[in-house]
PDB file of C-alpha atoms and ligand atoms in Angstrom:
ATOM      1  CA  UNK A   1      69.847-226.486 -23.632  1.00  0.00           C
ATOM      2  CA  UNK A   2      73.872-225.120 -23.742  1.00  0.00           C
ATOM      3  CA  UNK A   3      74.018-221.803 -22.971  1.00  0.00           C
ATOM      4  CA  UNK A   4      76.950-221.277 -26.049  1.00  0.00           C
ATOM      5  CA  UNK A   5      76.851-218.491 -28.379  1.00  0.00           C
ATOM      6  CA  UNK A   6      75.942-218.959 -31.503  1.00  0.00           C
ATOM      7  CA  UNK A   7      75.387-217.698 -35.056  1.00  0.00           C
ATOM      8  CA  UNK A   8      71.318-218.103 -34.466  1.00  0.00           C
ATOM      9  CA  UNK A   9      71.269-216.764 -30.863  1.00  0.00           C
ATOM     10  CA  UNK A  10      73.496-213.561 -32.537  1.00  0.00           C
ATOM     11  CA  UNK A  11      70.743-212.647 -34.905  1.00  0.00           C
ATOM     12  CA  UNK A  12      68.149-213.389 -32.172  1.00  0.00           C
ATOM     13  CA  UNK A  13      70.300-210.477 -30.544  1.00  0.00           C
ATOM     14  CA  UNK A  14      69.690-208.433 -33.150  1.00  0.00           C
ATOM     15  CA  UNK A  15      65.891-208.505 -33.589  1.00  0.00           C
ATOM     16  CA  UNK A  16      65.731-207.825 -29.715  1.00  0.00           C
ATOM     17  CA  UNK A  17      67.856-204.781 -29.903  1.00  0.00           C
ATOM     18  CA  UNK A  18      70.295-206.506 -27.564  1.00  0.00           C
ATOM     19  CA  UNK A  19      73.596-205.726 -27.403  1.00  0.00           C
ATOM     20  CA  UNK A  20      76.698-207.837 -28.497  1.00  0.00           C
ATOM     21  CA  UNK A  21      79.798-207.761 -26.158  1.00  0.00           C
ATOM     22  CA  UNK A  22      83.064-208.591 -28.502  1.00  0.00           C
ATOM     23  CA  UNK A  23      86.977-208.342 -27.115  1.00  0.00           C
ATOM     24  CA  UNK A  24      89.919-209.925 -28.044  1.00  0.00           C
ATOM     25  CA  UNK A  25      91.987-212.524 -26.408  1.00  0.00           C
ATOM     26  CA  UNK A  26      95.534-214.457 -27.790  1.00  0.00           C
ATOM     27  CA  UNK A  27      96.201-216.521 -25.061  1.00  0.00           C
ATOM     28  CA  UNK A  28      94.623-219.858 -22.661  1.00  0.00           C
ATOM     29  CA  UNK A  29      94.393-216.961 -19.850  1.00  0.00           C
ATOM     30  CA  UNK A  30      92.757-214.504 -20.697  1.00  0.00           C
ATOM     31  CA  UNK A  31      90.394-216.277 -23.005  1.00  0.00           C
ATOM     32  CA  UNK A  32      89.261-218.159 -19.735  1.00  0.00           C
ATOM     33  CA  UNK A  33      88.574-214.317 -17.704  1.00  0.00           C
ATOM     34  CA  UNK A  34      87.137-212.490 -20.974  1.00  0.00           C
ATOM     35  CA  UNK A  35      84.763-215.807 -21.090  1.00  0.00           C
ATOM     36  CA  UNK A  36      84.109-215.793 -17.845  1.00  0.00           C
ATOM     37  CA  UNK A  37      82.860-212.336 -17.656  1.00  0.00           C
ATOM     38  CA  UNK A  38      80.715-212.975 -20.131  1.00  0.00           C
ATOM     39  CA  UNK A  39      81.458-211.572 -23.778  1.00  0.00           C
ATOM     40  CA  UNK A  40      79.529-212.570 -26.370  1.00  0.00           C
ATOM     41  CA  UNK A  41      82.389-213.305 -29.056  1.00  0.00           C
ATOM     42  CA  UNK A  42      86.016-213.811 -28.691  1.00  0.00           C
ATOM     43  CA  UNK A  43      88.435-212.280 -31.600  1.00  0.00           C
ATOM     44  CA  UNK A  44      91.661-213.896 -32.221  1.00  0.00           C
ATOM     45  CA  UNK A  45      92.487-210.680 -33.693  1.00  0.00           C
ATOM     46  CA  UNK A  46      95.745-209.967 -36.435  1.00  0.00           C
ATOM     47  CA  UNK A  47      95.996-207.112 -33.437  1.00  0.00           C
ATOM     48  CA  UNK A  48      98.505-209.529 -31.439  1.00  0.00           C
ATOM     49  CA  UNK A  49     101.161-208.765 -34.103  1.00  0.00           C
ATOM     50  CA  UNK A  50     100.636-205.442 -32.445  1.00  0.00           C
ATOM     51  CA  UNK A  51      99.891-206.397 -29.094  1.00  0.00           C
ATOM     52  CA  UNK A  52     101.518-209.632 -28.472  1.00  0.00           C
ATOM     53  CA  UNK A  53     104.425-208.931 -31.020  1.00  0.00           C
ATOM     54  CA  UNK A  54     105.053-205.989 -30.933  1.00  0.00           C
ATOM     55  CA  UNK A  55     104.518-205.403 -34.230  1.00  0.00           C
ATOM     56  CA  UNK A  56     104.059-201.470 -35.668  1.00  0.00           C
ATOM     57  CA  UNK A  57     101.279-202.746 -37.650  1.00  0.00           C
ATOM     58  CA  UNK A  58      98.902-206.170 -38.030  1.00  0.00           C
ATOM     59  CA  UNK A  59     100.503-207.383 -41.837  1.00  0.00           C
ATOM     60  CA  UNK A  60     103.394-209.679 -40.630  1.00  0.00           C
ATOM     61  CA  UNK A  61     100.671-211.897 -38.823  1.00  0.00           C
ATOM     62  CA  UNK A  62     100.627-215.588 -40.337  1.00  0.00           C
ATOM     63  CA  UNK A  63      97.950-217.938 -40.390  1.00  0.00           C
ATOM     64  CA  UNK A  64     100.672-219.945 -38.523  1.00  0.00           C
ATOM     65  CA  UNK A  65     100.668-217.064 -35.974  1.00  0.00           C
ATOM     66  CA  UNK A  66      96.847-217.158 -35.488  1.00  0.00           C
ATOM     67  CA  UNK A  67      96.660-221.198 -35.813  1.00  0.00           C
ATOM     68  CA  UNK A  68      98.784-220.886 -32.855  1.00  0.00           C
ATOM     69  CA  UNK A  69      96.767-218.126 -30.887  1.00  0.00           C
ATOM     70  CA  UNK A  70      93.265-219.857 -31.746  1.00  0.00           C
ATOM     71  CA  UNK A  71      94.362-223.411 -30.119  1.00  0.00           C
ATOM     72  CA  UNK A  72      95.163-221.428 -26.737  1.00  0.00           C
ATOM     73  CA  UNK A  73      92.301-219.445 -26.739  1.00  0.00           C
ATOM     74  CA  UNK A  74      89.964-222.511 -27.307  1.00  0.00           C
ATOM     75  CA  UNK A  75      91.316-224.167 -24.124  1.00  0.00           C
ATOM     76  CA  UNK A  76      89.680-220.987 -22.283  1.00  0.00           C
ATOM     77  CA  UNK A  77      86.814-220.606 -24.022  1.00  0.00           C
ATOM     78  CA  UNK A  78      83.302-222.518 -22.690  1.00  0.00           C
ATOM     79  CA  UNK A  79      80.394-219.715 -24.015  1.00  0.00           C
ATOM     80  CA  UNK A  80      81.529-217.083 -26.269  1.00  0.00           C
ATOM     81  CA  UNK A  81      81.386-217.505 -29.985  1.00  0.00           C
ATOM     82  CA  UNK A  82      85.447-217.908 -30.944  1.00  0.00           C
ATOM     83  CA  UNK A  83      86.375-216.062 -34.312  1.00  0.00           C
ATOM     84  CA  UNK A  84      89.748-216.071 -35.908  1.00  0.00           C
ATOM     85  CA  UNK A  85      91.438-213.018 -38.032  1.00  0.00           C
ATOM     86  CA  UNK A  86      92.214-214.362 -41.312  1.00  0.00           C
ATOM     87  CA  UNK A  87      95.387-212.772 -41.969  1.00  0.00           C
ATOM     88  CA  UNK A  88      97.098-209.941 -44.317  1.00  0.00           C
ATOM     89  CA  UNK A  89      96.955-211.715 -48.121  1.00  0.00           C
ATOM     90  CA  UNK A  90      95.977-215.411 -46.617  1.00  0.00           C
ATOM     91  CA  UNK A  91      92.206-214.377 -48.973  1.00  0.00           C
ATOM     92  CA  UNK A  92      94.946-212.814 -51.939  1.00  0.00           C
ATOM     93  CA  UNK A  93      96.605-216.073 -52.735  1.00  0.00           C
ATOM     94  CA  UNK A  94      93.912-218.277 -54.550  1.00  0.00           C
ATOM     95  CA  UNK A  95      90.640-220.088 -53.575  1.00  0.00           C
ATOM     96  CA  UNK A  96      92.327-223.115 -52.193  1.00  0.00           C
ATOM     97  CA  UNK A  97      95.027-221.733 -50.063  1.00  0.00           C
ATOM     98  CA  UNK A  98      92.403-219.241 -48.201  1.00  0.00           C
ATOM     99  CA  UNK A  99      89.920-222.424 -47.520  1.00  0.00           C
ATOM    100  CA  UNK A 100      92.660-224.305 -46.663  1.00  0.00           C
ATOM    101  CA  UNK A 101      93.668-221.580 -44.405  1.00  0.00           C
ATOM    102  CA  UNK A 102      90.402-221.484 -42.994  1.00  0.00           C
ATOM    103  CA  UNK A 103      89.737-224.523 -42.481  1.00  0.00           C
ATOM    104  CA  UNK A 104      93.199-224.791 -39.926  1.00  0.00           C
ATOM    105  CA  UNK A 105      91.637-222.031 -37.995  1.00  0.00           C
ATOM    106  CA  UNK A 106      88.901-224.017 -38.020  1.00  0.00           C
ATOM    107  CA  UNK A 107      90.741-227.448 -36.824  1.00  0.00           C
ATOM    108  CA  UNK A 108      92.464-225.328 -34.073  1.00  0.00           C
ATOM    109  CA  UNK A 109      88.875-224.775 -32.470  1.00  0.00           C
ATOM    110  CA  UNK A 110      87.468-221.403 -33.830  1.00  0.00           C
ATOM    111  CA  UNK A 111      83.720-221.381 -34.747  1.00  0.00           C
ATOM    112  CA  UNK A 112      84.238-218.694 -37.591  1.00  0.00           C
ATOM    113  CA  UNK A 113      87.076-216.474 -39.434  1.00  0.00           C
ATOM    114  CA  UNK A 114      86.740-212.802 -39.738  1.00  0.00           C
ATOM    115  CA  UNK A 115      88.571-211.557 -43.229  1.00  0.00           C
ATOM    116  CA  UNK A 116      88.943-207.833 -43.912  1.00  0.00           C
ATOM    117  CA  UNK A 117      87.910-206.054 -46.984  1.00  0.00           C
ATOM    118  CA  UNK A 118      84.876-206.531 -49.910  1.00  0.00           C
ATOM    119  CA  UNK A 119      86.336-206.265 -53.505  1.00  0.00           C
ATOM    120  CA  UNK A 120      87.172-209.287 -54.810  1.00  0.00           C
ATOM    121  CA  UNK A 121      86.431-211.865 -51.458  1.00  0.00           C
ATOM    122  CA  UNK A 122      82.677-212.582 -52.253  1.00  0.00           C
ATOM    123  CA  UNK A 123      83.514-215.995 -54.726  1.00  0.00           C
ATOM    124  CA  UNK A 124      85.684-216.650 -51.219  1.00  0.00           C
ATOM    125  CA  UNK A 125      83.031-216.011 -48.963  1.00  0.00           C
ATOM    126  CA  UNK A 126      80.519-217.957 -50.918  1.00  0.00           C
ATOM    127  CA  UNK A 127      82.900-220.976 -50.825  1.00  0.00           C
ATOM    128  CA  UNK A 128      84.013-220.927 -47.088  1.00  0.00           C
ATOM    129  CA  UNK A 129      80.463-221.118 -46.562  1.00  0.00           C
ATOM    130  CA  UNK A 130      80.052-223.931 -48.964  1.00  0.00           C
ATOM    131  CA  UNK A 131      82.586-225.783 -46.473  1.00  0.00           C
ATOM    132  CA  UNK A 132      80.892-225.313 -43.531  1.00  0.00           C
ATOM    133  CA  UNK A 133      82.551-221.782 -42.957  1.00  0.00           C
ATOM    134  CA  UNK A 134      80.690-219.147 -40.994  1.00  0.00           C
ATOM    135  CA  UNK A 135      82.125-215.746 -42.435  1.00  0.00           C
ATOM    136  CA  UNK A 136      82.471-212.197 -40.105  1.00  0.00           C
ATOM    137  CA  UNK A 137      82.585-209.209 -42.545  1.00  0.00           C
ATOM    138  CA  UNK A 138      85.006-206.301 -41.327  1.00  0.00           C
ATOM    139  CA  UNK A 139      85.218-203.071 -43.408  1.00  0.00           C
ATOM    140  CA  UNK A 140      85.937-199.393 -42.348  1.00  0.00           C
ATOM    141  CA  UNK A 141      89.511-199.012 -41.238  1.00  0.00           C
ATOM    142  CA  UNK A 142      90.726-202.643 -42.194  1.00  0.00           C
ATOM    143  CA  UNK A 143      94.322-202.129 -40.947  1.00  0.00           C
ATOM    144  CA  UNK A 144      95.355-204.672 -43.488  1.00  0.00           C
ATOM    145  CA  UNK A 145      95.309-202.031 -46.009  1.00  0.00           C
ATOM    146  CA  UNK A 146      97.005-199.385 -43.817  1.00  0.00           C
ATOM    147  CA  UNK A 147      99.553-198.477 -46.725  1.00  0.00           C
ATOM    148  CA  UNK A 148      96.191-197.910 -49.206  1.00  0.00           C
ATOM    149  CA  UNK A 149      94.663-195.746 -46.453  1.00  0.00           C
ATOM    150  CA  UNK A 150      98.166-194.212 -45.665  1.00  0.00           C
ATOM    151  CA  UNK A 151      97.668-194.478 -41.656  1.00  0.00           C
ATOM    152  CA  UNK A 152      94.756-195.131 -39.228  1.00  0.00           C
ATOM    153  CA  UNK A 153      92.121-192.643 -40.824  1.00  0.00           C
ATOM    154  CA  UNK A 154      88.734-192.990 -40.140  1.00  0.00           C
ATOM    155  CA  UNK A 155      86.576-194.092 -43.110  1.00  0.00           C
ATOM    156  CA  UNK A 156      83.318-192.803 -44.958  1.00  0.00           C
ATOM    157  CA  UNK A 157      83.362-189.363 -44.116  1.00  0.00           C
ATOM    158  CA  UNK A 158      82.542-188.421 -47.899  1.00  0.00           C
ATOM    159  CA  UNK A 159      79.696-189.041 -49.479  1.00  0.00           C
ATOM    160  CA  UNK A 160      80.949-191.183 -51.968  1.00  0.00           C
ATOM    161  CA  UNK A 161      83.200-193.269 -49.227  1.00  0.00           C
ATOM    162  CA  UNK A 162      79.629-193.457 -47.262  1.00  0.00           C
ATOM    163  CA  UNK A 163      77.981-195.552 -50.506  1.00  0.00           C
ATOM    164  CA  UNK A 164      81.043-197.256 -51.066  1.00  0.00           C
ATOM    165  CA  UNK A 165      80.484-198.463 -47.288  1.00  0.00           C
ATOM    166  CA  UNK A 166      76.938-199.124 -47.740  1.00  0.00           C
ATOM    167  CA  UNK A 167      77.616-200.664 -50.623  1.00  0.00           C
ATOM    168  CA  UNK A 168      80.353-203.433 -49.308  1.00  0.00           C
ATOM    169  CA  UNK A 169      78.015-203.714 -46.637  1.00  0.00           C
ATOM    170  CA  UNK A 170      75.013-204.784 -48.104  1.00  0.00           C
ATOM    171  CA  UNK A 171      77.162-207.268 -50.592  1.00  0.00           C
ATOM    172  CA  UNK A 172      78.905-208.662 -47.713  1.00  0.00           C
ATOM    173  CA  UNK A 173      75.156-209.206 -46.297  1.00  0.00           C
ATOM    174  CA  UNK A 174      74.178-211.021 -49.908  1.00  0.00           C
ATOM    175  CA  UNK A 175      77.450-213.256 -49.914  1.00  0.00           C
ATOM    176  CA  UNK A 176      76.543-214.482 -46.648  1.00  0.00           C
ATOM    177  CA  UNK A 177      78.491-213.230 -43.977  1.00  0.00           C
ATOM    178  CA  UNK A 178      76.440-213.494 -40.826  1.00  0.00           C
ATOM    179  CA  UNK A 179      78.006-210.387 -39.397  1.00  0.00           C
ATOM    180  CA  UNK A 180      80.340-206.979 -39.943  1.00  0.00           C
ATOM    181  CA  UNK A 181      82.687-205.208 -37.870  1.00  0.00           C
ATOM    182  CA  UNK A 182      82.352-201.715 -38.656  1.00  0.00           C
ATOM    183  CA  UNK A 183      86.124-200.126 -37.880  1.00  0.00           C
ATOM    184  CA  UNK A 184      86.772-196.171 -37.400  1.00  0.00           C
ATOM    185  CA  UNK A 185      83.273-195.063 -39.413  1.00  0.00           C
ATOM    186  CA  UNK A 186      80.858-192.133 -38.633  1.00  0.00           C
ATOM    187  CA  UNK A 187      78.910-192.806 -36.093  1.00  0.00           C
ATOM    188  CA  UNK A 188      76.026-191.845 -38.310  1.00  0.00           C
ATOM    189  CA  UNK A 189      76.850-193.920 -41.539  1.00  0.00           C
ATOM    190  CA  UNK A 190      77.289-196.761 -39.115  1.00  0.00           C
ATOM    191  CA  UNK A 191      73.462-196.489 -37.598  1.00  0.00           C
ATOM    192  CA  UNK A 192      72.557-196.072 -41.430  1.00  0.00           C
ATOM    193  CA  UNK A 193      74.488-199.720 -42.244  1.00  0.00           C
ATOM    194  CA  UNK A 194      73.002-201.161 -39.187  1.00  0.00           C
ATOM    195  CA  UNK A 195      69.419-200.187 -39.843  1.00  0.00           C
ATOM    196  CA  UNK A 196      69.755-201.566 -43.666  1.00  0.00           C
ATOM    197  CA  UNK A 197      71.349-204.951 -42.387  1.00  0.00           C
ATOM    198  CA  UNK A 198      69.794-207.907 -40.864  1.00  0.00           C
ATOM    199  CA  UNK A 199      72.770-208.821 -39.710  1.00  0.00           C
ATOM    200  CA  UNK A 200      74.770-207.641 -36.569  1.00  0.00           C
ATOM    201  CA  UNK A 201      76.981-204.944 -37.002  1.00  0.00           C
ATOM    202  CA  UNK A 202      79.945-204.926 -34.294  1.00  0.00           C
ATOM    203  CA  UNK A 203      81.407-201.762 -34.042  1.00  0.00           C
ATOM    204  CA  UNK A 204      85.127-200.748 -33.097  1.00  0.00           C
ATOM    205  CA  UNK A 205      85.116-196.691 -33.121  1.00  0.00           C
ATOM    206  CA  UNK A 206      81.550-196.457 -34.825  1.00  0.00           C
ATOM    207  CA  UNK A 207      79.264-195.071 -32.783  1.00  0.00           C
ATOM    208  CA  UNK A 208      76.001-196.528 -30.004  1.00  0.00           C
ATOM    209  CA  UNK A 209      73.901-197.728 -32.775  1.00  0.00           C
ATOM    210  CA  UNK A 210      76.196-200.816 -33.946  1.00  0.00           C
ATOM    211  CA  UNK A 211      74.255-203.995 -32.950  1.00  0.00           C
ATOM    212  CA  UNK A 212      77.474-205.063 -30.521  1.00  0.00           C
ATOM    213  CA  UNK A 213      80.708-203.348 -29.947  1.00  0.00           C
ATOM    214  CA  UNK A 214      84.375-204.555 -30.185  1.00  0.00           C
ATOM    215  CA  UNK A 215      87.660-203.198 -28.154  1.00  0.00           C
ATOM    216  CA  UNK A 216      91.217-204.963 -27.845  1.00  0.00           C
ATOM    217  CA  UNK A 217      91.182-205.946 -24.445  1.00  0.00           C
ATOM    218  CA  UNK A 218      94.823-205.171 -23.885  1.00  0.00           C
ATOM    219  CA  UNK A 219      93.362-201.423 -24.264  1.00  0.00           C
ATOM    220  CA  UNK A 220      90.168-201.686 -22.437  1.00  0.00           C
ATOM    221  CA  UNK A 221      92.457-203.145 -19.882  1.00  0.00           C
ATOM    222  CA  UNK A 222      94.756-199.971 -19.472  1.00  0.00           C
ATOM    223  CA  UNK A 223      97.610-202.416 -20.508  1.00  0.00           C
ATOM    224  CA  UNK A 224      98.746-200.906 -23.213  1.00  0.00           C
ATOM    225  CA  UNK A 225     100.373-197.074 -23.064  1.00  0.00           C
ATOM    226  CA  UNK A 226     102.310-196.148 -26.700  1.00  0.00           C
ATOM    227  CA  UNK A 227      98.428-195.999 -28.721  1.00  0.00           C
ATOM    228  CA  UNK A 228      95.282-194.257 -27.605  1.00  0.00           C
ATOM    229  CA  UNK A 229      92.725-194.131 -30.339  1.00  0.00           C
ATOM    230  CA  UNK A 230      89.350-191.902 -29.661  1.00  0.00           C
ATOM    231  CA  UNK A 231      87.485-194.784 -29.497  1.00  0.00           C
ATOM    232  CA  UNK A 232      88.588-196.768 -26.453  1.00  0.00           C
ATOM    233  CA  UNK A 233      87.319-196.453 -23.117  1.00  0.00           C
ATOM    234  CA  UNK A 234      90.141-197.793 -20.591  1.00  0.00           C
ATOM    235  CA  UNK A 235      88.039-199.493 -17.717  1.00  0.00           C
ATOM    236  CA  UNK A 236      91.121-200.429 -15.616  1.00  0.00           C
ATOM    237  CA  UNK A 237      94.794-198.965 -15.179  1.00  0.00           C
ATOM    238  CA  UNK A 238      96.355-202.495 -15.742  1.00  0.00           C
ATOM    239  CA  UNK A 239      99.557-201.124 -16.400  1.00  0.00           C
ATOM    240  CA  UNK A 240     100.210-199.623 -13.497  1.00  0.00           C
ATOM    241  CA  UNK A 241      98.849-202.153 -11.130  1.00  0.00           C
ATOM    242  CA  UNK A 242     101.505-204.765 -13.243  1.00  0.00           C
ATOM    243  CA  UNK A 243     104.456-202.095 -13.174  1.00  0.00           C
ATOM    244  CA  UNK A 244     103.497-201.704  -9.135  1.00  0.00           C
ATOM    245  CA  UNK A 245     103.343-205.727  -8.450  1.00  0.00           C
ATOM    246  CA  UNK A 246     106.314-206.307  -9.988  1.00  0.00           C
ATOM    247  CA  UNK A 247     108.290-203.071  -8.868  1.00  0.00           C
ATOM    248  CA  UNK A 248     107.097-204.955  -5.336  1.00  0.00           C
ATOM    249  CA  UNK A 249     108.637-208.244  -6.238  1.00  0.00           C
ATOM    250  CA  UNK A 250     111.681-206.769  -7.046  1.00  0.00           C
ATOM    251  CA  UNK A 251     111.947-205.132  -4.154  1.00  0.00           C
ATOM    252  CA  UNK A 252     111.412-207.531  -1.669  1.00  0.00           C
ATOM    253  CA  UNK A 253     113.852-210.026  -3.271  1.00  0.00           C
ATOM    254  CA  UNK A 254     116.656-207.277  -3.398  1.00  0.00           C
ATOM    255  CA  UNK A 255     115.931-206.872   0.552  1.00  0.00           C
ATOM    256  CA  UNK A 256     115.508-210.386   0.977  1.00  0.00           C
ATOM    257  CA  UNK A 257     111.559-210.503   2.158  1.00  0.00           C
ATOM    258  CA  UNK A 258     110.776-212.817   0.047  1.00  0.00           C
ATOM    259  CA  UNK A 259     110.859-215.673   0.068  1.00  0.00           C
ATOM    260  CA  UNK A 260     109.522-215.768   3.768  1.00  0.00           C
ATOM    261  CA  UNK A 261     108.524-218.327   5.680  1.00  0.00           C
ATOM    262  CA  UNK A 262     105.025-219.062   4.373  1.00  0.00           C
ATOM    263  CA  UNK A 263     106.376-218.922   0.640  1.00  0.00           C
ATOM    264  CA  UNK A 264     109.121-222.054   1.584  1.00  0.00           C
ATOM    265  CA  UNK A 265     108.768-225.735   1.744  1.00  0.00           C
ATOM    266  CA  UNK A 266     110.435-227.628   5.578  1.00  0.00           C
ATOM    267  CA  UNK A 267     112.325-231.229   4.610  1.00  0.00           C
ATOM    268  CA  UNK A 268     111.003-233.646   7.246  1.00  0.00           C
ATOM    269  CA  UNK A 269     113.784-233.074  10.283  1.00  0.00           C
ATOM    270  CA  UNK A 270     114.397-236.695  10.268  1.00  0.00           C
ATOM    271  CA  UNK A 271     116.308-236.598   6.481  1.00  0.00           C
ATOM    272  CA  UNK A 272     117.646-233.641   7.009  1.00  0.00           C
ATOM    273  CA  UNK A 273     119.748-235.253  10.115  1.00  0.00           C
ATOM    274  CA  UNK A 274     120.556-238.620   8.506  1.00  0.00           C
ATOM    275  CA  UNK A 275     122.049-236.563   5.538  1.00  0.00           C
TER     276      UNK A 275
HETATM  277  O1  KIV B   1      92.520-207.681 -35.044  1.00  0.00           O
HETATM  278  C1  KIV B   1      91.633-207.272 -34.291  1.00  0.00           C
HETATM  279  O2  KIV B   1      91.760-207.302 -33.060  1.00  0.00           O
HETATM  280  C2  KIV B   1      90.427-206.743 -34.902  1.00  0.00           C
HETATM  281  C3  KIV B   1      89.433-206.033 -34.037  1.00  0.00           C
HETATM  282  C4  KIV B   1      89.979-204.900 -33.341  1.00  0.00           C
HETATM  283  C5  KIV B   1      88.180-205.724 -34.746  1.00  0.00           C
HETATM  284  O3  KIV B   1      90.237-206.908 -36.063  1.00  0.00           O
END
């Protein structure tokens, strides 16, 4: 039997109480090294407009963009679940365009599309799934509605944002979606949504008691410097082992050690004389 992640074996997870690893990846390389390590799901998240693009925010991401992304990150992918961001207003624009939109992701090798938000998707959901669609919820912080929110605030502290969570969370659950990311909540509301679910909850600055846990792996990774929300844990200084490799590289052509002699190819002497 394959070893590949799927849908079933992430509810399996679930009733055992074990944990869900979830990172991003954009490109053939590092989906190969997150896969290889062994997370659970990969995320071709909207985040590479930040990350990639350098974007200030995740709404200028196209489905184009993430079409793009997605047939990279398939190349490196061989267990993990792939999931692709459906992008800001690509679920805004009418029924057909957002299956048609899915469905590309889809074509370009992801297993499933993640789309942000509650009000107003469930008809959506309920059709993607029709298609053959597997749906990942994501409420909380959804930075797609970063102007609504006015910034990166962290969600449900009231009591009548906690029910409204709850509330999306448990529809979400009825549409069909066979998980939620849980962005920037309490880590207390989230434990409450992820005891009333059946589904996984994956949380990305929610607290221990979300089913699985997501982080962009650019941050995780230390490679990233301008943004440090609360919530990640940097495993590695990437950055500065880059900035030192390459400050090294520099060097050494500017004092003409490299190339050396193990780093050049020899013509065959014979040639070289008849030229
Ligand atoms: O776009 C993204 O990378 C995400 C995760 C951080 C959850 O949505």
């Amino acid at each position: 039997m394959s070893d590949n992640m799927t849908i079933s074996r992430l509810e399996g997870m679930k009733s055992r109480g074990e944990k869900i690893s979830a990172l991003t990846a954009y490109d053939y390389t590092f989906a190969r090294l997150v896969d290889a390590a062994g997370a659970d799901i990969v995320l071709v998240g909207d985040s590479l407009g930040m990350v990639f693009n350098g974007e200030e925010n995740t709404l200028r991401v196209t489905v184009d963009d993430i079409a793009y992304h997605v047939k990279a990150v398939r190349k490196g992918i061989g267990r993990a679940l792939l999931v692709a961001d459906m992008p800001f207003l690509s679920c805004h624009l009418g029924m057909d365009k957002a299956l048609e939109s899915a469905g590309r992701l889809i074509f370009e090798g992801a297993e499933a599309v993640k789309i942000e938000g509650c009000d107003g998707l469930l008809e959506i959901i309920g059709k993607m799934l029709t298609a053959g669609i597997p749906v990942m919820g994501h409420i909380g912080l959804t930075p797609q509605s970063i102007h609504k929110f006015g910034g990166f605030k962290i969600q449900g502290r009231r009591e009548e944002a906690a029910r409204r969570l709850i509330d999306e969370a448990l529809k979400l659950e009825q549409a069909g979606v066979f998980s939620i990311v849980l962005e920037c909540v309490p880590e207390d509301l989230a434990a409450r949504i992820t005891e009333k679910l059946n589904i996984p909850t994956i949380g990305i600055g929610a607290g221990p008691a979300c089913d699985g846990q997501i982080l962009v792996t650019a941050d995780l990774l230390g490679l990233q410097t301008e943004f440090k929300p609360k919530f990640v844990k940097k495993y590695a200084d990437l950055a500065s082992v880059v900035k030192k490799a390459v400050g090294s590289y520099i060097e050494e052509i500017k004092t003409g050690a490299f190339p050396d002699e193990q780093h050049c190819y020899q013509s065959s002497p014979k040639h070289l004389k008849a030229i």
